[in-house]
Amino acid sequence: MTNTIANISIFYDPNHDYTAAAAETLTGGNVLLVQDPDGAWQPFVIRQADTAIGDSLTKTVEADHLYYELGDGQPKSFSLTNATPSTAMTAALEGTRWQVGEIDDSLVAVTKNLSGELLNPLARLRQIETEYEARLRFRCAVTDGIVTGLYVDLLEIDQAFRGQRFEFGRNLQSIKITTDFSEIKTALIGTAIGEEVDPLTGDPLPLTFRGVEWSMANGDPTDKPYGQDWVGDEEARQLYGIPDGQGGMLHRFGVHESEGVTPLGVLQGTWTALRNRNRPSITIEATLADLEQVKVVDIETGEPVQLSHEKIRLGNLCHVIARHKGIKAALELRVSRLIRPLKRQEATEVTLGDPIPLQSQRLIEVERWQKWADRRRRQLDRGKGPATVIVASEDTTQNPWYAHVIIPAGEALNAYWETIMTLLPERGGQILLLEGTYLVSSPLGVTKDNVRFAGQGAGTVLQVMREAIMSAVLDVTGAGVQIADLSIDGSKDHADCDAGVRVSASGGKLQGLTCHNLSGSGIVVNESNEIIILGNACNDNGVAGIAITNSADITVEANTCRRSSDYGIYLSRASNCSLLANKCYQSGGAGAEGQNTGIFLSESCLNVLQSNTCNDNTWSGIIVYENSSGNTITGNTCSGNQGDGIAAGAEVYDSLITSNTCNDNMRHGIYLIASARNTINGNACSGNGLTGLNLEFCWDNNIQSNRCANNADYGIAIDSGSSNNLVTNNDVIGNTTGAIKDDGSQTVTTPGNRA
């Protein structure tokens, strides 16, 4: 049964004279179909119909394109990660009677992060059109005289000039050129919303590029320090600046609100914005003959043919050559608006905006932009396959048909993995998993270098199959590999998987992953260096949230590791690593003391642990253990743990433990055993179940400026076997048993502590 989308009044043909009976169907709410120059049917809904009766009967209707109804759709807020056009458009059209139509091949694999607050479907589509640098086409499908589907296509804007020109004596009939000087800016101050906030008001502080080194040579902001938060165009200043009263010109300043998140990004965005505002805005309105509609006789076949090379389409670049009656202009510019009288093709009206003078610097910039756009699009690599391979799930992806590889319902991703990897160029590329659930039966090996493997956020799930026994879901051995924006479910109740992601290579990045429910660890890095692990959630795993072994120069930042059976973050034989602003909560299971810890270091040296939060763990917040020397532990919060806040022992030397908060732990705030030459300064250790700070068999440590108050035992305890420790200038107030216990030898307490 054919589904009727709309009631049709008439299929409009400009070469046909309609009867009175046909005119009677032209009534409000019905749809008028008009075929566009590309052969697609365009639906217009009649909003007003007028009938004039005199010597003859005339029916006049006013109609709007049917797509305007999308502007009345329900506004919604949204956030999409790594969205392809099909995903973004499907989300925008949800709940409407419109569907995703054609998407040009060059756009299928382009991904964007999109978000908005309370945007209606049409506004979201316009955002998609802008972000993907494409153009929308709305159309309908017609079967047996019935509208059976309403579609939105996303088509590529032709960025290259294809030969279309408008010229008097050829197709240009009239022209109006409007030049607007009112919005010229010769310099722009660049600013964005920064991550830091004003401590008094809590408002975000502006982000500028004042500290960035750059120059204006050749239009590239690099290399030379300017120390300013604005960019200027000297040529534009001389032409359009403000007279200074002394024969010179001052800059015309404006402000650019950048979307950049780094100072360099703000600089680049401001420079690009200036190039669009440092000249007059010119609009051209032209009346011309639409030569595409003219038919000529082919001299070889004798058949009439259309001049297809004379196409005029929105967004395309055209030449305007106007030398007539005093007008002298030669411009290259874009078609921004088209009015096509259906019965008078010779009177087509075109509005062309943002003109680009031929052979100008602006044209050179457009050419550069085109080269960049070509690079970012899906391209073939000498027959080796597309740079981006899109993978979809047949039954769980909303629009799977735009993917290169579609995983049939119920089948494992592994059966198609070799095909996916083969499609990638040898130099690397991107594997993009659309939203859906993908079953995994054995490790997916990422063996090529410079591969980016990404999902579309939490809606993309790699799920370990029942009864599977495997070392990892993703096994990365290629260098420079990025894994991002997907979820890994280890199914630990009925499968055995040692790691969500295992990396044994160098120079990669793991970001935006959710690795949970693994029988082993969420993320494992082994024998690697220069890896960034940023913003992941590794929860409810059987060993550790994140485990790093035999590696160096690993950055672990802003991750959350909750309810690991043993450790939140585990380092063994790791050096020069940075653990920054991670949250490790509620680690603990059946393991021995020390295995129920937020962050655990063993045989690991020269690492930085800063601004981490390790609370409510079954044993300790942070443990530094066994020949782990030269580490910096600063600004961490380790409270509410059932063991110690911070513990260091078994030959921990030359480390800095400073400015940490270790309150309300069941044992000690800070506990050292068999360690020497450490500096323990400026920590807060209050309300703990035993001492605030305890040293056992330790020597030559510097303990100053700590606040150890209201602990259930001593504020500071130096146990027997300890010697030559400096303990001074500490606040030891309100502790139940006493201020300081000194059972060590040669302890230095002068000039004294405050009790």
CSV table of C-alpha atoms in Angstrom, one decimal, residues 168-606:
chain,number,residue,atom,x,y,z
A,168,PHE,CA,26.5,41.7,-21.2
A,169,GLY,CA,25.8,40.6,-24.7
A,170,ARG,CA,25.7,37.0,-23.7
A,171,ASN,CA,23.3,36.3,-20.8
A,172,LEU,CA,23.6,39.3,-18.4
A,173,GLN,CA,20.7,41.7,-18.9
A,174,SER,CA,20.9,44.0,-15.9
A,175,ILE,CA,23.1,44.4,-12.9
A,176,LYS,CA,23.0,46.3,-9.6
A,177,ILE,CA,26.1,46.5,-7.5
A,178,THR,CA,25.8,47.5,-3.8
A,179,THR,CA,28.9,48.4,-1.8
A,180,ASP,CA,28.6,48.6,2.0
A,181,PHE,CA,31.5,50.2,3.9
A,182,SER,CA,29.7,50.3,7.3
A,183,GLU,CA,31.1,47.0,8.8
A,184,ILE,CA,34.7,47.3,7.8
A,185,LYS,CA,37.2,46.4,10.6
A,186,THR,CA,41.0,46.7,10.0
A,187,ALA,CA,41.8,45.1,13.4
A,188,LEU,CA,40.1,42.6,15.6
A,189,ILE,CA,40.6,41.8,19.3
A,190,GLY,CA,40.3,38.1,19.8
A,191,THR,CA,38.7,36.5,22.9
A,192,ALA,CA,37.1,33.3,23.9
A,193,ILE,CA,35.7,31.8,27.1
A,194,GLY,CA,38.6,30.2,29.0
A,195,GLU,CA,38.7,27.3,31.5
A,196,GLU,CA,39.8,29.5,34.4
A,197,VAL,CA,37.3,31.4,36.5
A,198,ASP,CA,37.4,34.5,38.6
A,199,PRO,CA,37.9,33.4,42.2
A,200,LEU,CA,35.6,36.3,43.4
A,201,THR,CA,32.7,36.1,41.0
A,202,GLY,CA,33.0,32.5,39.6
A,203,ASP,CA,32.7,33.9,36.1
A,204,PRO,CA,34.9,32.4,33.3
A,205,LEU,CA,38.0,34.5,32.5
A,206,PRO,CA,38.5,35.4,28.9
A,207,LEU,CA,41.0,33.5,26.8
A,208,THR,CA,43.3,35.6,24.6
A,209,PHE,CA,46.5,35.1,22.6
A,210,ARG,CA,48.5,37.8,24.2
A,211,GLY,CA,51.3,35.4,25.2
A,212,VAL,CA,51.5,33.6,21.8
A,213,GLU,CA,54.5,34.2,19.6
A,214,TRP,CA,53.4,35.1,16.1
A,215,SER,CA,53.9,37.5,13.1
A,216,MET,CA,51.9,38.7,10.2
A,217,ALA,CA,54.4,37.7,7.5
A,218,ASN,CA,52.6,36.3,4.5
A,219,GLY,CA,49.4,36.2,6.4
A,220,ASP,CA,50.7,33.5,8.8
A,221,PRO,CA,50.6,34.2,12.5
A,222,THR,CA,53.8,32.5,13.6
A,223,ASP,CA,57.3,32.9,14.9
A,224,LYS,CA,57.5,36.6,16.0
A,225,PRO,CA,56.4,37.7,19.5
A,226,TYR,CA,53.9,40.6,19.4
A,227,GLY,CA,52.5,40.5,23.0
A,228,GLN,CA,49.1,41.8,22.0
A,229,ASP,CA,45.6,40.5,21.9
A,230,TRP,CA,44.6,41.8,18.5
A,231,VAL,CA,45.5,41.3,14.8
A,232,GLY,CA,45.5,44.0,12.2
A,233,ASP,CA,45.8,44.4,8.4
A,234,GLU,CA,48.1,47.3,7.5
A,235,GLU,CA,46.9,47.5,3.9
A,236,ALA,CA,43.3,47.7,5.1
A,237,ARG,CA,44.2,50.4,7.7
A,238,GLN,CA,45.7,52.6,5.0
A,239,LEU,CA,42.6,52.2,2.8
A,240,TYR,CA,39.8,52.2,5.3
A,241,GLY,CA,41.1,53.4,8.7
A,242,ILE,CA,40.2,56.4,10.8
A,243,PRO,CA,42.1,59.6,10.0
A,244,ASP,CA,44.4,60.5,13.0
A,245,GLY,CA,44.4,64.2,12.1
A,246,GLN,CA,48.2,64.1,11.3
A,247,GLY,CA,48.0,62.6,7.9
A,248,GLY,CA,47.9,59.0,9.1
A,249,MET,CA,45.2,56.4,9.6
A,250,LEU,CA,44.2,54.6,12.8
A,251,HIS,CA,42.8,51.0,12.9
A,252,ARG,CA,39.1,50.4,13.0
A,253,PHE,CA,38.8,47.9,15.8
A,254,GLY,CA,36.2,45.2,16.4
A,255,VAL,CA,35.9,42.2,18.7
A,256,HIS,CA,35.8,38.6,17.5
A,257,GLU,CA,34.2,36.0,19.9
A,258,SER,CA,36.2,32.9,19.0
A,259,GLU,CA,35.3,29.3,19.4
A,260,GLY,CA,38.9,28.4,20.0
A,261,VAL,CA,39.9,26.5,23.2
A,262,THR,CA,43.6,27.4,23.1
A,263,PRO,CA,45.4,30.7,22.7
A,264,LEU,CA,46.7,29.7,19.3
A,265,GLY,CA,43.2,28.6,18.2
A,266,VAL,CA,41.8,32.0,19.2
A,267,LEU,CA,44.6,33.6,17.2
A,268,GLN,CA,44.0,31.6,14.1
A,269,GLY,CA,40.2,32.1,14.3
A,270,THR,CA,40.6,35.9,14.8
A,271,TRP,CA,43.0,36.2,11.8
A,272,THR,CA,40.5,34.3,9.6
A,273,ALA,CA,37.6,36.5,10.8
A,274,LEU,CA,39.6,39.6,10.0
A,275,ARG,CA,40.2,38.5,6.4
A,276,ASN,CA,36.4,38.5,6.0
A,277,ARG,CA,35.8,41.9,7.5
A,278,ASN,CA,38.8,44.0,6.2
A,279,ARG,CA,37.1,45.1,3.0
A,280,PRO,CA,33.7,46.5,1.9
A,281,SER,CA,30.8,44.0,1.6
A,282,ILE,CA,29.6,43.9,-2.0
A,283,THR,CA,26.3,42.4,-3.2
A,284,ILE,CA,25.4,42.1,-6.8
A,285,GLU,CA,21.8,41.6,-8.0
A,286,ALA,CA,21.6,40.5,-11.7
A,287,THR,CA,18.9,39.6,-14.1
A,288,LEU,CA,20.0,37.1,-16.7
A,289,ALA,CA,18.9,34.5,-19.2
A,290,ASP,CA,19.1,31.0,-17.8
A,291,LEU,CA,21.0,29.4,-20.7
A,292,GLU,CA,20.8,26.0,-19.1
A,293,GLN,CA,17.1,25.9,-20.1
A,294,VAL,CA,17.8,26.8,-23.8
A,295,LYS,CA,17.9,23.9,-26.2
A,296,VAL,CA,20.2,23.8,-29.3
A,297,VAL,CA,20.4,21.3,-32.1
A,298,ASP,CA,23.4,19.0,-31.9
A,299,ILE,CA,25.2,19.2,-35.3
A,300,GLU,CA,26.2,15.5,-35.1
A,301,THR,CA,22.9,13.9,-34.0
A,302,GLY,CA,20.4,16.5,-35.0
A,303,GLU,CA,18.7,16.2,-31.6
A,304,PRO,CA,18.0,19.1,-29.3
A,305,VAL,CA,20.3,19.2,-26.2
A,306,GLN,CA,20.5,21.5,-23.2
A,307,LEU,CA,23.5,23.5,-22.3
A,308,SER,CA,24.3,21.6,-19.1
A,309,HIS,CA,27.6,23.5,-18.6
A,310,GLU,CA,25.5,26.6,-18.0
A,311,LYS,CA,24.1,25.4,-14.7
A,312,ILE,CA,23.4,28.0,-12.0
A,313,ARG,CA,23.3,26.5,-8.5
A,314,LEU,CA,23.4,28.0,-5.0
A,315,GLY,CA,26.8,28.3,-3.5
A,316,ASN,CA,28.7,27.9,-6.8
A,317,LEU,CA,31.4,30.2,-8.0
A,318,CYS,CA,30.8,32.3,-11.1
A,319,HIS,CA,32.4,35.0,-13.1
A,320,VAL,CA,30.7,38.4,-13.6
A,321,ILE,CA,32.2,40.5,-16.3
A,322,ALA,CA,30.4,43.8,-16.5
A,323,ARG,CA,31.7,46.4,-19.0
A,324,HIS,CA,28.7,48.3,-20.1
A,325,LYS,CA,27.4,51.9,-19.9
A,326,GLY,CA,30.2,53.1,-17.6
A,327,ILE,CA,30.3,49.9,-15.4
A,328,LYS,CA,33.6,48.2,-15.3
A,329,ALA,CA,33.8,45.1,-13.0
A,330,ALA,CA,35.4,41.8,-13.1
A,331,LEU,CA,34.5,39.6,-10.1
A,332,GLU,CA,34.4,36.0,-9.0
A,333,LEU,CA,31.7,35.4,-6.5
A,334,ARG,CA,29.1,33.0,-5.1
A,335,VAL,CA,25.5,32.5,-6.0
A,336,SER,CA,23.6,33.3,-2.7
A,337,ARG,CA,20.0,33.5,-4.0
A,338,LEU,CA,18.1,32.4,-7.1
A,339,ILE,CA,14.6,33.4,-8.4
A,340,ARG,CA,13.5,31.5,-11.5
A,341,PRO,CA,10.3,32.6,-13.2
A,342,LEU,CA,9.0,29.3,-14.6
A,343,LYS,CA,7.6,30.8,-17.8
A,344,ARG,CA,10.2,33.4,-18.4
A,345,GLN,CA,13.6,31.8,-18.1
A,346,GLU,CA,15.2,34.9,-19.6
A,347,ALA,CA,14.3,36.8,-16.5
A,348,THR,CA,16.1,34.7,-13.9
A,349,GLU,CA,17.3,36.8,-11.0
A,350,VAL,CA,20.5,36.0,-9.2
A,351,THR,CA,22.0,37.5,-6.0
A,352,LEU,CA,25.7,37.1,-5.7
A,353,GLY,CA,27.3,37.8,-2.4
A,354,ASP,CA,30.8,38.2,-0.9
A,355,PRO,CA,32.5,38.8,-4.3
A,356,ILE,CA,36.2,38.0,-4.8
A,357,PRO,CA,38.1,40.3,-7.1
A,358,LEU,CA,39.9,38.2,-9.7
A,359,GLN,CA,43.6,37.5,-9.1
A,360,SER,CA,43.4,39.0,-5.6
A,361,GLN,CA,44.8,37.7,-2.4
A,362,ARG,CA,41.3,36.7,-1.5
A,363,LEU,CA,41.2,34.4,-4.5
A,364,ILE,CA,44.5,32.9,-3.4
A,365,GLU,CA,43.0,32.3,0.1
A,366,VAL,CA,40.0,30.6,-1.5
A,367,GLU,CA,42.3,28.3,-3.4
A,368,ARG,CA,44.2,27.5,-0.2
A,369,TRP,CA,40.9,26.8,1.5
A,370,GLN,CA,39.9,24.5,-1.3
A,371,LYS,CA,43.1,22.5,-1.0
A,372,TRP,CA,42.4,22.1,2.8
A,373,ALA,CA,38.8,21.1,2.1
A,374,ASP,CA,40.0,18.5,-0.4
A,375,ARG,CA,42.3,17.0,2.2
A,376,ARG,CA,39.6,16.7,4.8
A,377,ARG,CA,37.2,14.9,2.6
A,378,ARG,CA,37.1,11.2,1.9
A,379,GLN,CA,39.7,10.6,-0.8
A,380,LEU,CA,41.0,7.4,-2.4
A,381,ASP,CA,44.7,6.6,-1.7
A,382,ARG,CA,46.0,5.3,-5.1
A,383,GLY,CA,43.5,2.4,-5.0
A,384,LYS,CA,44.3,1.4,-1.4
A,385,GLY,CA,41.0,2.5,0.0
A,386,PRO,CA,39.4,5.5,1.6
A,387,ALA,CA,41.1,7.4,4.4
A,388,THR,CA,37.9,7.0,6.5
A,389,VAL,CA,36.1,3.7,6.7
A,390,ILE,CA,32.6,4.0,8.1
A,391,VAL,CA,31.2,0.9,9.9
A,392,ALA,CA,27.6,0.4,10.8
A,393,SER,CA,25.5,-2.2,12.6
A,394,GLU,CA,22.6,-3.5,10.5
A,395,ASP,CA,20.1,-3.7,13.3
A,396,THR,CA,21.3,-1.0,15.8
A,397,THR,CA,22.5,1.9,13.6
A,398,GLN,CA,19.7,4.3,12.5
A,399,ASN,CA,21.0,4.9,8.9
A,400,PRO,CA,23.5,2.0,8.2
A,401,TRP,CA,23.3,2.3,4.4
A,402,TYR,CA,25.8,5.1,4.2
A,403,ALA,CA,28.6,3.0,5.8
A,404,HIS,CA,31.3,1.2,3.9
A,405,VAL,CA,31.0,-1.9,6.0
A,406,ILE,CA,27.7,-3.1,7.5
A,407,ILE,CA,27.8,-5.7,10.3
A,408,PRO,CA,24.8,-8.1,9.9
A,409,ALA,CA,22.6,-8.5,12.9
A,410,GLY,CA,23.9,-11.0,15.4
A,411,GLU,CA,27.4,-11.3,13.8
A,412,ALA,CA,30.7,-10.4,15.4
A,413,LEU,CA,32.7,-7.4,14.3
A,414,ASN,CA,35.7,-9.7,14.1
A,415,ALA,CA,34.5,-11.4,10.9
A,416,TYR,CA,34.8,-8.1,9.0
A,417,TRP,CA,37.8,-6.6,10.8
A,418,GLU,CA,40.4,-7.7,8.2
A,419,THR,CA,38.3,-6.1,5.5
A,420,ILE,CA,38.1,-2.9,7.5
A,421,MET,CA,41.8,-2.7,8.1
A,422,THR,CA,42.5,-3.5,4.5
A,423,LEU,CA,40.4,-0.5,3.4
A,424,LEU,CA,42.7,1.8,5.3
A,425,PRO,CA,45.6,3.4,3.4
A,426,GLU,CA,49.0,2.2,4.5
A,427,ARG,CA,49.8,5.6,5.9
A,428,GLY,CA,46.9,5.4,8.3
A,429,GLY,CA,43.4,6.8,8.4
A,430,GLN,CA,40.2,6.7,10.4
A,431,ILE,CA,37.7,3.9,11.3
A,432,LEU,CA,34.4,5.5,12.4
A,433,LEU,CA,31.8,3.3,14.1
A,434,LEU,CA,28.3,4.7,13.8
A,435,GLU,CA,26.0,4.5,16.8
A,436,GLY,CA,25.1,0.9,17.7
A,437,THR,CA,26.2,-2.2,19.5
A,438,TYR,CA,29.0,-4.3,18.0
A,439,LEU,CA,29.8,-7.8,19.3
A,440,VAL,CA,33.4,-8.8,19.7
A,441,SER,CA,34.6,-12.4,20.0
A,442,SER,CA,38.4,-11.9,20.0
A,443,PRO,CA,40.9,-9.0,20.0
A,444,LEU,CA,40.5,-6.4,17.3
A,445,GLY,CA,44.1,-5.7,16.3
A,446,VAL,CA,45.0,-2.2,15.3
A,447,THR,CA,48.3,-2.9,13.6
A,448,LYS,CA,48.7,0.1,11.2
A,449,ASP,CA,50.3,3.3,12.3
A,450,ASN,CA,48.5,6.6,12.5
A,451,VAL,CA,45.0,5.1,12.7
A,452,ARG,CA,42.1,6.9,14.5
A,453,PHE,CA,39.4,4.5,15.7
A,454,ALA,CA,36.4,6.5,16.9
A,455,GLY,CA,32.8,6.0,17.8
A,456,GLN,CA,30.1,8.6,18.2
A,457,GLY,CA,30.1,8.7,22.0
A,458,ALA,CA,28.4,6.5,24.5
A,459,GLY,CA,25.9,5.3,21.9
A,460,THR,CA,28.7,3.3,20.1
A,461,VAL,CA,29.3,0.1,22.2
A,462,LEU,CA,31.9,-2.7,21.7
A,463,GLN,CA,30.5,-5.6,23.7
A,464,VAL,CA,32.4,-8.8,24.6
A,465,MET,CA,30.4,-11.9,23.5
A,466,ARG,CA,29.2,-14.4,26.0
A,467,GLU,CA,31.8,-17.1,26.9
A,468,ALA,CA,34.6,-15.2,25.1
A,469,ILE,CA,38.1,-15.5,26.6
A,470,MET,CA,40.4,-12.8,25.3
A,471,SER,CA,43.4,-10.6,26.2
A,472,ALA,CA,41.8,-7.3,25.0
A,473,VAL,CA,38.9,-5.9,23.0
A,474,LEU,CA,41.2,-3.5,21.1
A,475,ASP,CA,44.8,-4.6,20.8
A,476,VAL,CA,46.9,-1.6,19.6
A,477,THR,CA,50.4,-2.3,18.2
A,478,GLY,CA,50.5,0.5,15.6
A,479,ALA,CA,52.3,3.8,16.5
A,480,GLY,CA,50.4,7.0,16.8
A,481,VAL,CA,47.0,5.3,17.1
A,482,GLN,CA,44.0,7.3,18.6
A,483,ILE,CA,41.0,5.6,20.2
A,484,ALA,CA,38.1,7.9,21.0
A,485,ASP,CA,34.5,8.4,21.9
A,486,LEU,CA,33.1,4.9,22.4
A,487,SER,CA,32.1,2.5,25.1
A,488,ILE,CA,33.5,-1.0,25.8
A,489,ASP,CA,31.4,-3.5,27.8
A,490,GLY,CA,33.5,-6.4,29.1
A,491,SER,CA,30.5,-8.6,30.1
A,492,LYS,CA,32.5,-9.9,33.0
A,493,ASP,CA,29.6,-11.9,34.5
A,494,HIS,CA,29.8,-14.3,31.5
A,495,ALA,CA,33.1,-13.6,29.7
A,496,ASP,CA,36.8,-13.2,30.5
A,497,CYS,CA,38.5,-10.2,29.0
A,498,ASP,CA,41.8,-8.9,30.4
A,499,ALA,CA,41.6,-5.3,29.0
A,500,GLY,CA,39.2,-3.0,27.2
A,501,VAL,CA,42.1,-1.3,25.3
A,502,ARG,CA,45.7,-2.7,25.4
A,503,VAL,CA,48.4,-0.4,23.9
A,504,SER,CA,51.9,-1.8,23.1
A,505,ALA,CA,53.2,1.0,20.9
A,506,SER,CA,54.2,4.7,21.1
A,507,GLY,CA,52.7,8.1,20.4
A,508,GLY,CA,49.0,7.4,20.7
A,509,LYS,CA,46.0,8.9,22.5
A,510,LEU,CA,43.0,7.4,24.3
A,511,GLN,CA,40.2,9.9,24.9
A,512,GLY,CA,36.5,9.8,25.7
A,513,LEU,CA,36.3,6.1,26.3
A,514,THR,CA,34.1,4.2,28.7
A,515,CYS,CA,35.7,0.9,29.7
A,516,HIS,CA,33.6,-0.9,32.2
A,517,ASN,CA,32.6,-4.3,33.4
A,518,LEU,CA,36.0,-5.9,32.3
A,519,SER,CA,37.2,-9.0,34.3
A,520,GLY,CA,40.7,-7.4,33.9
A,521,SER,CA,41.5,-3.7,33.5
A,522,GLY,CA,39.8,-0.9,31.5
A,523,ILE,CA,42.9,0.5,29.8
A,524,VAL,CA,46.3,-1.3,29.8
A,525,VAL,CA,49.5,0.4,28.5
A,526,ASN,CA,52.6,-1.9,28.3
A,527,GLU,CA,56.1,-1.2,26.9
A,528,SER,CA,55.0,2.1,25.4
A,529,ASN,CA,55.9,5.8,25.6
A,530,GLU,CA,54.4,9.2,24.8
A,531,ILE,CA,50.8,8.0,25.3
A,532,ILE,CA,48.0,10.4,26.3
A,533,ILE,CA,45.1,8.9,28.3
A,534,LEU,CA,42.6,11.7,28.7
A,535,GLY,CA,39.0,12.0,29.9
A,536,ASN,CA,38.1,8.3,30.1
A,537,ALA,CA,35.7,6.5,32.5
A,538,CYS,CA,37.0,3.1,33.7
A,539,ASN,CA,34.5,1.8,36.2
A,540,ASP,CA,33.6,-1.6,37.7
A,541,ASN,CA,36.6,-3.5,36.4
A,542,GLY,CA,38.1,-6.6,38.0
A,543,VAL,CA,41.7,-5.4,38.4
A,544,ALA,CA,42.4,-1.8,37.6
A,545,GLY,CA,40.8,1.1,35.9
A,546,ILE,CA,44.0,2.1,34.2
A,547,ALA,CA,47.2,0.0,34.4
A,548,ILE,CA,50.6,1.2,33.1
A,549,THR,CA,53.7,-1.1,33.1
A,550,ASN,CA,57.2,-0.9,31.7
A,551,SER,CA,56.5,2.4,30.1
A,552,ALA,CA,57.6,6.1,30.1
A,553,ASP,CA,56.2,9.5,29.4
A,554,ILE,CA,52.6,8.5,29.8
A,555,THR,CA,50.1,11.3,30.6
A,556,VAL,CA,47.0,10.2,32.5
A,557,GLU,CA,44.7,13.2,32.9
A,558,ALA,CA,41.1,13.8,34.0
A,559,ASN,CA,40.0,10.2,34.0
A,560,THR,CA,37.5,8.6,36.4
A,561,CYS,CA,38.1,5.2,37.9
A,562,ARG,CA,35.4,3.9,40.2
A,563,ARG,CA,34.9,0.6,42.0
A,564,SER,CA,37.9,-1.2,40.6
A,565,SER,CA,38.5,-4.5,42.4
A,566,ASP,CA,42.1,-3.7,43.1
A,567,TYR,CA,43.4,-0.3,41.9
A,568,GLY,CA,42.0,2.8,40.3
A,569,ILE,CA,45.3,3.6,38.5
A,570,TYR,CA,48.3,1.2,38.7
A,571,LEU,CA,51.9,2.0,37.7
A,572,SER,CA,54.7,-0.6,37.7
A,573,ARG,CA,58.2,0.1,36.4
A,574,ALA,CA,56.9,3.4,34.9
A,575,SER,CA,58.9,6.6,34.8
A,576,ASN,CA,58.4,10.2,33.8
A,577,CYS,CA,54.6,9.8,33.8
A,578,SER,CA,52.1,12.5,34.8
A,579,LEU,CA,48.9,11.6,36.7
A,580,LEU,CA,46.8,14.8,36.7
A,581,ALA,CA,43.3,15.5,38.0
A,582,ASN,CA,42.1,12.0,38.0
A,583,LYS,CA,39.3,10.7,40.3
A,584,CYS,CA,39.8,7.2,41.8
A,585,TYR,CA,37.0,6.3,44.1
A,586,GLN,CA,35.9,3.1,46.0
A,587,SER,CA,38.6,0.8,44.8
A,588,GLY,CA,38.4,-2.5,46.8
A,589,GLY,CA,37.6,-6.2,46.7
A,590,ALA,CA,39.0,-9.4,48.1
A,591,GLY,CA,42.7,-8.4,47.5
A,592,ALA,CA,45.3,-7.9,50.2
A,593,GLU,CA,46.1,-4.6,51.8
A,594,GLY,CA,47.6,-2.3,49.2
A,595,GLN,CA,45.5,-3.8,46.4
A,596,ASN,CA,42.5,-1.8,47.3
A,597,THR,CA,44.0,1.6,46.5
A,598,GLY,CA,43.1,4.6,44.4
A,599,ILE,CA,46.6,5.1,42.9
A,600,PHE,CA,49.4,2.6,43.3
A,601,LEU,CA,53.0,3.0,42.2
A,602,SER,CA,55.6,0.2,42.3
A,603,GLU,CA,59.2,0.5,41.1
A,604,SER,CA,58.3,3.7,39.4
A,605,CYS,CA,60.4,6.8,39.5
A,606,LEU,CA,60.3,10.5,38.5
